[in-house]
């Protein structure tokens, strides 16, 4: 599953260039993610909602990794992931959120 991320090169701390789509509606979270991944990305695609994510994934079938927020306007991350999986079962999708669980 992770062969397209070239894990061996990551472990050896070599330069890698991934096309990463960040799906995040919160600007500060988006900036944090961008800083955190700057060593591994060649090109980022930013989306602020699930509908944009599905559309961009269709338009860019060579995306290596999607960092998908769960709580999004218009279409949440769960539904966007389900829609993407209908036409792309290869891309790695990592769910992430800034919201902690409530007690």
mmCIF file of C-alpha atoms in Angstrom:
data_model
loop_
_atom_site.group_PDB
_atom_site.id
_atom_site.type_symbol
_atom_site.label_atom_id
_atom_site.label_comp_id
_atom_site.label_asym_id
_atom_site.label_seq_id
_atom_site.Cartn_x
_atom_site.Cartn_y
_atom_site.Cartn_z
ATOM 1 C CA UNK A 1 0.000 0.000 0.000
ATOM 2 C CA UNK A 2 2.756 2.480 0.831
ATOM 3 C CA UNK A 3 5.097 1.594 -2.030
ATOM 4 C CA UNK A 4 4.268 4.802 -3.894
ATOM 5 C CA UNK A 5 5.405 6.828 -0.855
ATOM 6 C CA UNK A 6 8.894 5.352 -1.181
ATOM 7 C CA UNK A 7 9.256 4.505 2.518
ATOM 8 C CA UNK A 8 12.847 3.324 2.105
ATOM 9 C CA UNK A 9 13.955 6.764 0.962
ATOM 10 C CA UNK A 10 12.058 8.320 3.871
ATOM 11 C CA UNK A 11 13.838 6.043 6.348
ATOM 12 C CA UNK A 12 17.195 6.939 4.829
ATOM 13 C CA UNK A 13 16.305 10.641 5.189
ATOM 14 C CA UNK A 14 16.762 11.248 1.482
ATOM 15 C CA UNK A 15 14.881 13.836 -0.499
ATOM 16 C CA UNK A 16 11.540 12.666 -1.729
ATOM 17 C CA UNK A 17 9.045 14.540 -3.798
ATOM 18 C CA UNK A 18 5.419 13.713 -3.221
ATOM 19 C CA UNK A 19 2.352 15.314 -4.676
ATOM 20 C CA UNK A 20 0.251 15.907 -1.569
ATOM 21 C CA UNK A 21 -3.307 17.148 -1.277
ATOM 22 C CA UNK A 22 -4.124 18.891 1.993
ATOM 23 C CA UNK A 23 -7.840 19.025 2.743
ATOM 24 C CA UNK A 24 -8.258 21.450 5.621
ATOM 25 C CA UNK A 25 -10.652 24.339 6.214
ATOM 26 C CA UNK A 26 -8.755 25.820 9.181
ATOM 27 C CA UNK A 27 -5.972 28.135 7.985
ATOM 28 C CA UNK A 28 -3.700 27.683 11.024
ATOM 29 C CA UNK A 29 -3.926 23.884 10.735
ATOM 30 C CA UNK A 30 -3.206 24.169 7.022
ATOM 31 C CA UNK A 31 -0.084 26.227 7.729
ATOM 32 C CA UNK A 32 1.094 23.771 10.393
ATOM 33 C CA UNK A 33 0.676 20.786 8.049
ATOM 34 C CA UNK A 34 2.466 22.614 5.248
ATOM 35 C CA UNK A 35 5.459 23.326 7.499
ATOM 36 C CA UNK A 36 5.490 19.758 8.820
ATOM 37 C CA UNK A 37 5.635 18.187 5.339
ATOM 38 C CA UNK A 38 7.830 20.709 3.532
ATOM 39 C CA UNK A 39 10.742 18.255 3.246
ATOM 40 C CA UNK A 40 8.742 15.635 1.372
ATOM 41 C CA UNK A 41 6.437 17.519 -0.973
ATOM 42 C CA UNK A 42 7.063 18.569 -4.520
ATOM 43 C CA UNK A 43 3.641 20.052 -5.033
ATOM 44 C CA UNK A 44 0.744 20.656 -2.709
ATOM 45 C CA UNK A 45 -2.885 20.980 -3.636
ATOM 46 C CA UNK A 46 -5.054 22.753 -1.064
ATOM 47 C CA UNK A 47 -8.774 22.162 -0.609
ATOM 48 C CA UNK A 48 -11.100 23.735 1.942
ATOM 49 C CA UNK A 49 -13.954 21.221 1.736
ATOM 50 C CA UNK A 50 -14.726 17.649 0.757
ATOM 51 C CA UNK A 51 -16.309 18.530 -2.590
ATOM 52 C CA UNK A 52 -13.127 20.306 -3.697
ATOM 53 C CA UNK A 53 -11.096 17.307 -2.543
ATOM 54 C CA UNK A 54 -13.096 14.856 -4.671
ATOM 55 C CA UNK A 55 -12.923 17.149 -7.705
ATOM 56 C CA UNK A 56 -9.175 17.747 -7.335
ATOM 57 C CA UNK A 57 -8.507 14.041 -6.869
ATOM 58 C CA UNK A 58 -10.340 13.335 -10.137
ATOM 59 C CA UNK A 59 -8.344 16.062 -11.899
ATOM 60 C CA UNK A 60 -4.994 14.940 -10.444
ATOM 61 C CA UNK A 61 -4.865 11.127 -10.498
ATOM 62 C CA UNK A 62 -1.115 11.248 -9.753
ATOM 63 C CA UNK A 63 -1.585 12.475 -6.161
ATOM 64 C CA UNK A 64 0.584 10.388 -3.806
ATOM 65 C CA UNK A 65 -0.960 11.308 -0.464
ATOM 66 C CA UNK A 66 -4.102 12.986 0.856
ATOM 67 C CA UNK A 67 -4.170 14.514 4.336
ATOM 68 C CA UNK A 68 -7.927 14.650 4.964
ATOM 69 C CA UNK A 69 -9.551 16.668 7.718
ATOM 70 C CA UNK A 70 -12.631 15.002 9.165
ATOM 71 C CA UNK A 71 -14.748 18.063 9.964
ATOM 72 C CA UNK A 72 -15.233 19.983 6.733
ATOM 73 C CA UNK A 73 -17.955 22.212 5.302
ATOM 74 C CA UNK A 74 -20.164 21.055 2.405
ATOM 75 C CA UNK A 75 -18.907 17.434 2.488
ATOM 76 C CA UNK A 76 -17.110 15.949 5.496
ATOM 77 C CA UNK A 77 -13.874 13.991 5.268
ATOM 78 C CA UNK A 78 -15.572 10.609 5.723
ATOM 79 C CA UNK A 79 -17.862 11.144 2.749
ATOM 80 C CA UNK A 80 -15.090 12.667 0.625
ATOM 81 C CA UNK A 81 -12.943 9.586 1.311
ATOM 82 C CA UNK A 82 -15.824 7.280 0.314
ATOM 83 C CA UNK A 83 -16.296 9.217 -2.939
ATOM 84 C CA UNK A 84 -12.563 9.179 -3.746
ATOM 85 C CA UNK A 85 -12.354 5.423 -3.108
ATOM 86 C CA UNK A 86 -15.008 4.853 -5.797
ATOM 87 C CA UNK A 87 -12.522 5.913 -8.505
ATOM 88 C CA UNK A 88 -9.099 5.755 -6.824
ATOM 89 C CA UNK A 89 -8.229 2.877 -4.520
ATOM 90 C CA UNK A 90 -4.456 3.439 -4.731
ATOM 91 C CA UNK A 91 -3.925 6.864 -3.161
ATOM 92 C CA UNK A 92 -2.974 6.882 0.517
ATOM 93 C CA UNK A 93 -5.466 8.877 2.610
ATOM 94 C CA UNK A 94 -4.605 9.857 6.167
ATOM 95 C CA UNK A 95 -7.437 11.236 8.272
ATOM 96 C CA UNK A 96 -6.551 14.093 10.597
ATOM 97 C CA UNK A 97 -8.442 16.581 12.713
ATOM 98 C CA UNK A 98 -7.717 19.481 15.050
ATOM 99 C CA UNK A 99 -10.641 18.574 17.305
ATOM 100 C CA UNK A 100 -10.078 16.467 20.409
ATOM 101 C CA UNK A 101 -12.654 14.068 21.808
ATOM 102 C CA UNK A 102 -15.061 15.499 24.351
ATOM 103 C CA UNK A 103 -15.526 13.888 27.735
#
